[in-house]
Amino acid sequence: MKKTTFRMTGLLFLLTAILGLAACGSEETVTLQGSEFGVDMEVTIDAKDDEITKQTVQSEIPYSVIGVASKEEAESMDEMLQAEFEPFEDIDGIEFSLDYEEEQLTQIVSVDLTVADIDEINSIPDASFPEPEDDEYLSLEETVQLFEDEGFEVVE
């Protein structure tokens, strides 16, 4: 009886320790909103501890910004708009989509940093993903500060 109680207590202690260690790596999601050049953007950043694991940017682009007057005109340019993303198609961890709505184009670009290689992304002309500094990872805190410096606001 004592041996069984001792084993049960040991197992409970072990289970508690494992659950405690699993909770140590805190996961966080931060959402920022802002506008640049008439385009409304929402940036969602997922991180574990301070290391960014995924970043998704949803842009609401009025048709006037891309020089068209209607959804139909924008859809007729789909091949050209999709070609903008062609250099990123072969990079693992990057997903993108375009959705033609009545008044605007919604563009979603998602980068899974547990898979994607930042150096490979930045080798594409006009790509400007921030380089990790000494920490060898992208810092959530530093990235949020960069967005806030550009006029974005954290939203709940």
CSV table of C-alpha atoms in Angstrom, one decimal:
chain,number,residue,atom,x,y,z
A,1,MET,CA,0.0,0.0,0.0
A,2,LYS,CA,2.8,2.4,0.9
A,3,LYS,CA,4.7,1.6,-2.3
A,4,THR,CA,1.6,2.4,-4.4
A,5,THR,CA,1.0,5.6,-2.6
A,6,PHE,CA,4.6,6.6,-3.1
A,7,ARG,CA,4.4,5.8,-6.8
A,8,MET,CA,1.2,7.8,-7.2
A,9,THR,CA,2.7,10.7,-5.4
A,10,GLY,CA,5.8,10.5,-7.6
A,11,LEU,CA,3.7,10.4,-10.8
A,12,LEU,CA,1.6,13.4,-9.7
A,13,PHE,CA,4.8,15.3,-8.9
A,14,LEU,CA,6.3,14.4,-12.3
A,15,LEU,CA,3.1,15.4,-14.1
A,16,THR,CA,3.0,18.7,-12.2
A,17,ALA,CA,6.6,19.4,-13.1
A,18,ILE,CA,6.0,18.6,-16.8
A,19,LEU,CA,2.9,20.8,-17.0
A,20,GLY,CA,4.9,23.6,-15.3
A,21,LEU,CA,7.7,23.4,-17.8
A,22,ALA,CA,5.3,23.3,-20.7
A,23,ALA,CA,3.7,26.6,-19.5
A,24,CYS,CA,7.1,28.3,-19.3
A,25,GLY,CA,7.2,29.1,-23.0
A,26,SER,CA,4.5,31.7,-23.2
A,27,GLU,CA,2.8,32.3,-26.6
A,28,GLU,CA,1.5,35.7,-27.5
A,29,THR,CA,-0.4,37.3,-30.4
A,30,VAL,CA,-0.2,41.0,-31.1
A,31,THR,CA,-2.4,42.7,-33.6
A,32,LEU,CA,-1.6,46.2,-35.0
A,33,GLN,CA,-3.5,48.4,-37.4
A,34,GLY,CA,-2.4,51.2,-39.5
A,35,SER,CA,-2.6,52.9,-42.9
A,36,GLU,CA,-0.1,53.7,-45.5
A,37,PHE,CA,-0.7,55.3,-48.9
A,38,GLY,CA,-4.4,54.9,-48.6
A,39,VAL,CA,-4.1,51.2,-47.8
A,40,ASP,CA,-5.5,50.0,-44.4
A,41,MET,CA,-3.5,47.2,-42.9
A,42,GLU,CA,-3.8,44.8,-40.0
A,43,VAL,CA,-0.7,43.0,-38.9
A,44,THR,CA,-1.0,39.9,-36.7
A,45,ILE,CA,2.2,38.7,-35.1
A,46,ASP,CA,2.5,35.4,-33.2
A,47,ALA,CA,5.4,34.8,-30.9
A,48,LYS,CA,6.7,32.3,-28.4
A,49,ASP,CA,8.5,34.1,-25.7
A,50,ASP,CA,9.9,37.1,-27.6
A,51,GLU,CA,10.7,35.1,-30.8
A,52,ILE,CA,8.3,35.8,-33.7
A,53,THR,CA,7.0,32.5,-35.2
A,54,LYS,CA,4.4,33.9,-37.7
A,55,GLN,CA,3.4,37.2,-39.2
A,56,THR,CA,0.3,37.9,-41.2
A,57,VAL,CA,-0.5,41.1,-43.0
A,58,GLN,CA,-4.0,41.8,-44.3
A,59,SER,CA,-4.2,44.8,-46.6
A,60,GLU,CA,-7.5,46.4,-47.7
A,61,ILE,CA,-6.5,48.2,-51.0
A,62,PRO,CA,-9.1,50.5,-52.6
A,63,TYR,CA,-9.4,49.9,-56.3
A,64,SER,CA,-8.4,53.6,-56.9
A,65,VAL,CA,-5.0,52.9,-55.4
A,66,ILE,CA,-4.2,50.3,-58.1
A,67,GLY,CA,-5.7,52.5,-60.8
A,68,VAL,CA,-9.0,50.7,-61.5
A,69,ALA,CA,-12.6,51.7,-61.0
A,70,SER,CA,-14.3,48.4,-60.3
A,71,LYS,CA,-14.1,44.8,-59.1
A,72,GLU,CA,-14.4,43.6,-62.7
A,73,GLU,CA,-11.5,45.7,-63.8
A,74,ALA,CA,-9.3,44.5,-61.0
A,75,GLU,CA,-10.3,40.8,-61.7
A,76,SER,CA,-9.3,41.3,-65.3
A,77,MET,CA,-5.8,42.2,-64.0
A,78,ASP,CA,-5.6,39.2,-61.8
A,79,GLU,CA,-2.8,37.6,-63.7
A,80,MET,CA,-0.7,40.7,-63.4
A,81,LEU,CA,-1.5,41.1,-59.7
A,82,GLN,CA,-0.7,37.5,-59.0
A,83,ALA,CA,2.6,37.9,-60.8
A,84,GLU,CA,3.7,40.3,-58.0
A,85,PHE,CA,3.9,37.2,-55.7
A,86,GLU,CA,5.6,34.9,-58.2
A,87,PRO,CA,9.1,35.3,-56.7
A,88,PHE,CA,7.7,34.1,-53.3
A,89,GLU,CA,5.9,31.0,-54.6
A,90,ASP,CA,8.9,28.7,-54.2
A,91,ILE,CA,9.7,29.8,-50.6
A,92,ASP,CA,8.5,27.5,-48.0
A,93,GLY,CA,6.4,29.1,-45.2
A,94,ILE,CA,4.9,31.9,-47.3
A,95,GLU,CA,1.2,32.0,-48.2
A,96,PHE,CA,-0.7,34.7,-50.0
A,97,SER,CA,-4.1,35.4,-51.3
A,98,LEU,CA,-6.1,38.0,-53.2
A,99,ASP,CA,-9.8,38.5,-52.7
A,100,TYR,CA,-11.7,40.9,-55.0
A,101,GLU,CA,-14.5,42.6,-53.1
A,102,GLU,CA,-17.0,45.3,-54.3
A,103,GLU,CA,-14.9,48.4,-53.3
A,104,GLN,CA,-11.5,47.0,-52.6
A,105,LEU,CA,-8.9,44.2,-53.0
A,106,THR,CA,-8.0,42.3,-49.9
A,107,GLN,CA,-4.5,40.9,-49.9
A,108,ILE,CA,-3.3,38.5,-47.2
A,109,VAL,CA,0.4,37.6,-46.9
A,110,SER,CA,1.4,35.2,-44.2
A,111,VAL,CA,5.0,34.2,-43.3
A,112,ASP,CA,5.7,31.2,-41.0
A,113,LEU,CA,9.1,32.0,-39.6
A,114,THR,CA,9.5,28.5,-38.2
A,115,VAL,CA,9.7,27.4,-41.8
A,116,ALA,CA,10.7,30.4,-44.0
A,117,ASP,CA,14.3,31.5,-44.5
A,118,ILE,CA,14.6,35.3,-44.0
A,119,ASP,CA,17.8,35.4,-46.1
A,120,GLU,CA,15.9,33.7,-49.0
A,121,ILE,CA,13.0,36.1,-48.6
A,122,ASN,CA,15.3,39.2,-48.6
A,123,SER,CA,17.2,37.9,-51.7
A,124,ILE,CA,14.1,38.8,-53.7
A,125,PRO,CA,14.2,42.4,-55.0
A,126,ASP,CA,11.9,44.8,-53.1
A,127,ALA,CA,11.5,42.3,-50.2
A,128,SER,CA,12.2,44.0,-46.9
A,129,PHE,CA,11.8,41.5,-44.0
A,130,PRO,CA,13.7,42.7,-41.0
A,131,GLU,CA,17.0,40.9,-40.4
A,132,PRO,CA,17.5,39.4,-37.0
A,133,GLU,CA,20.2,41.1,-35.0
A,134,ASP,CA,22.5,39.5,-32.5
A,135,ASP,CA,19.7,37.4,-31.1
A,136,GLU,CA,19.4,35.3,-34.3
A,137,TYR,CA,15.6,35.6,-34.2
A,138,LEU,CA,13.1,38.4,-34.8
A,139,SER,CA,12.1,40.0,-31.6
A,140,LEU,CA,8.3,40.6,-31.0
A,141,GLU,CA,9.1,43.6,-28.8
A,142,GLU,CA,11.4,45.2,-31.3
A,143,THR,CA,9.1,44.5,-34.2
A,144,VAL,CA,6.0,46.0,-32.5
A,145,GLN,CA,8.1,49.1,-31.7
A,146,LEU,CA,9.1,49.4,-35.4
A,147,PHE,CA,5.4,49.3,-36.4
A,148,GLU,CA,4.4,51.8,-33.7
A,149,ASP,CA,7.2,54.1,-35.0
A,150,GLU,CA,5.5,53.9,-38.4
A,151,GLY,CA,2.2,55.0,-36.9
A,152,PHE,CA,0.5,51.6,-36.3
A,153,GLU,CA,-1.4,51.0,-33.1
A,154,VAL,CA,-1.8,47.9,-31.1
A,155,VAL,CA,-5.4,46.7,-30.9
A,156,GLU,CA,-7.0,44.2,-28.6
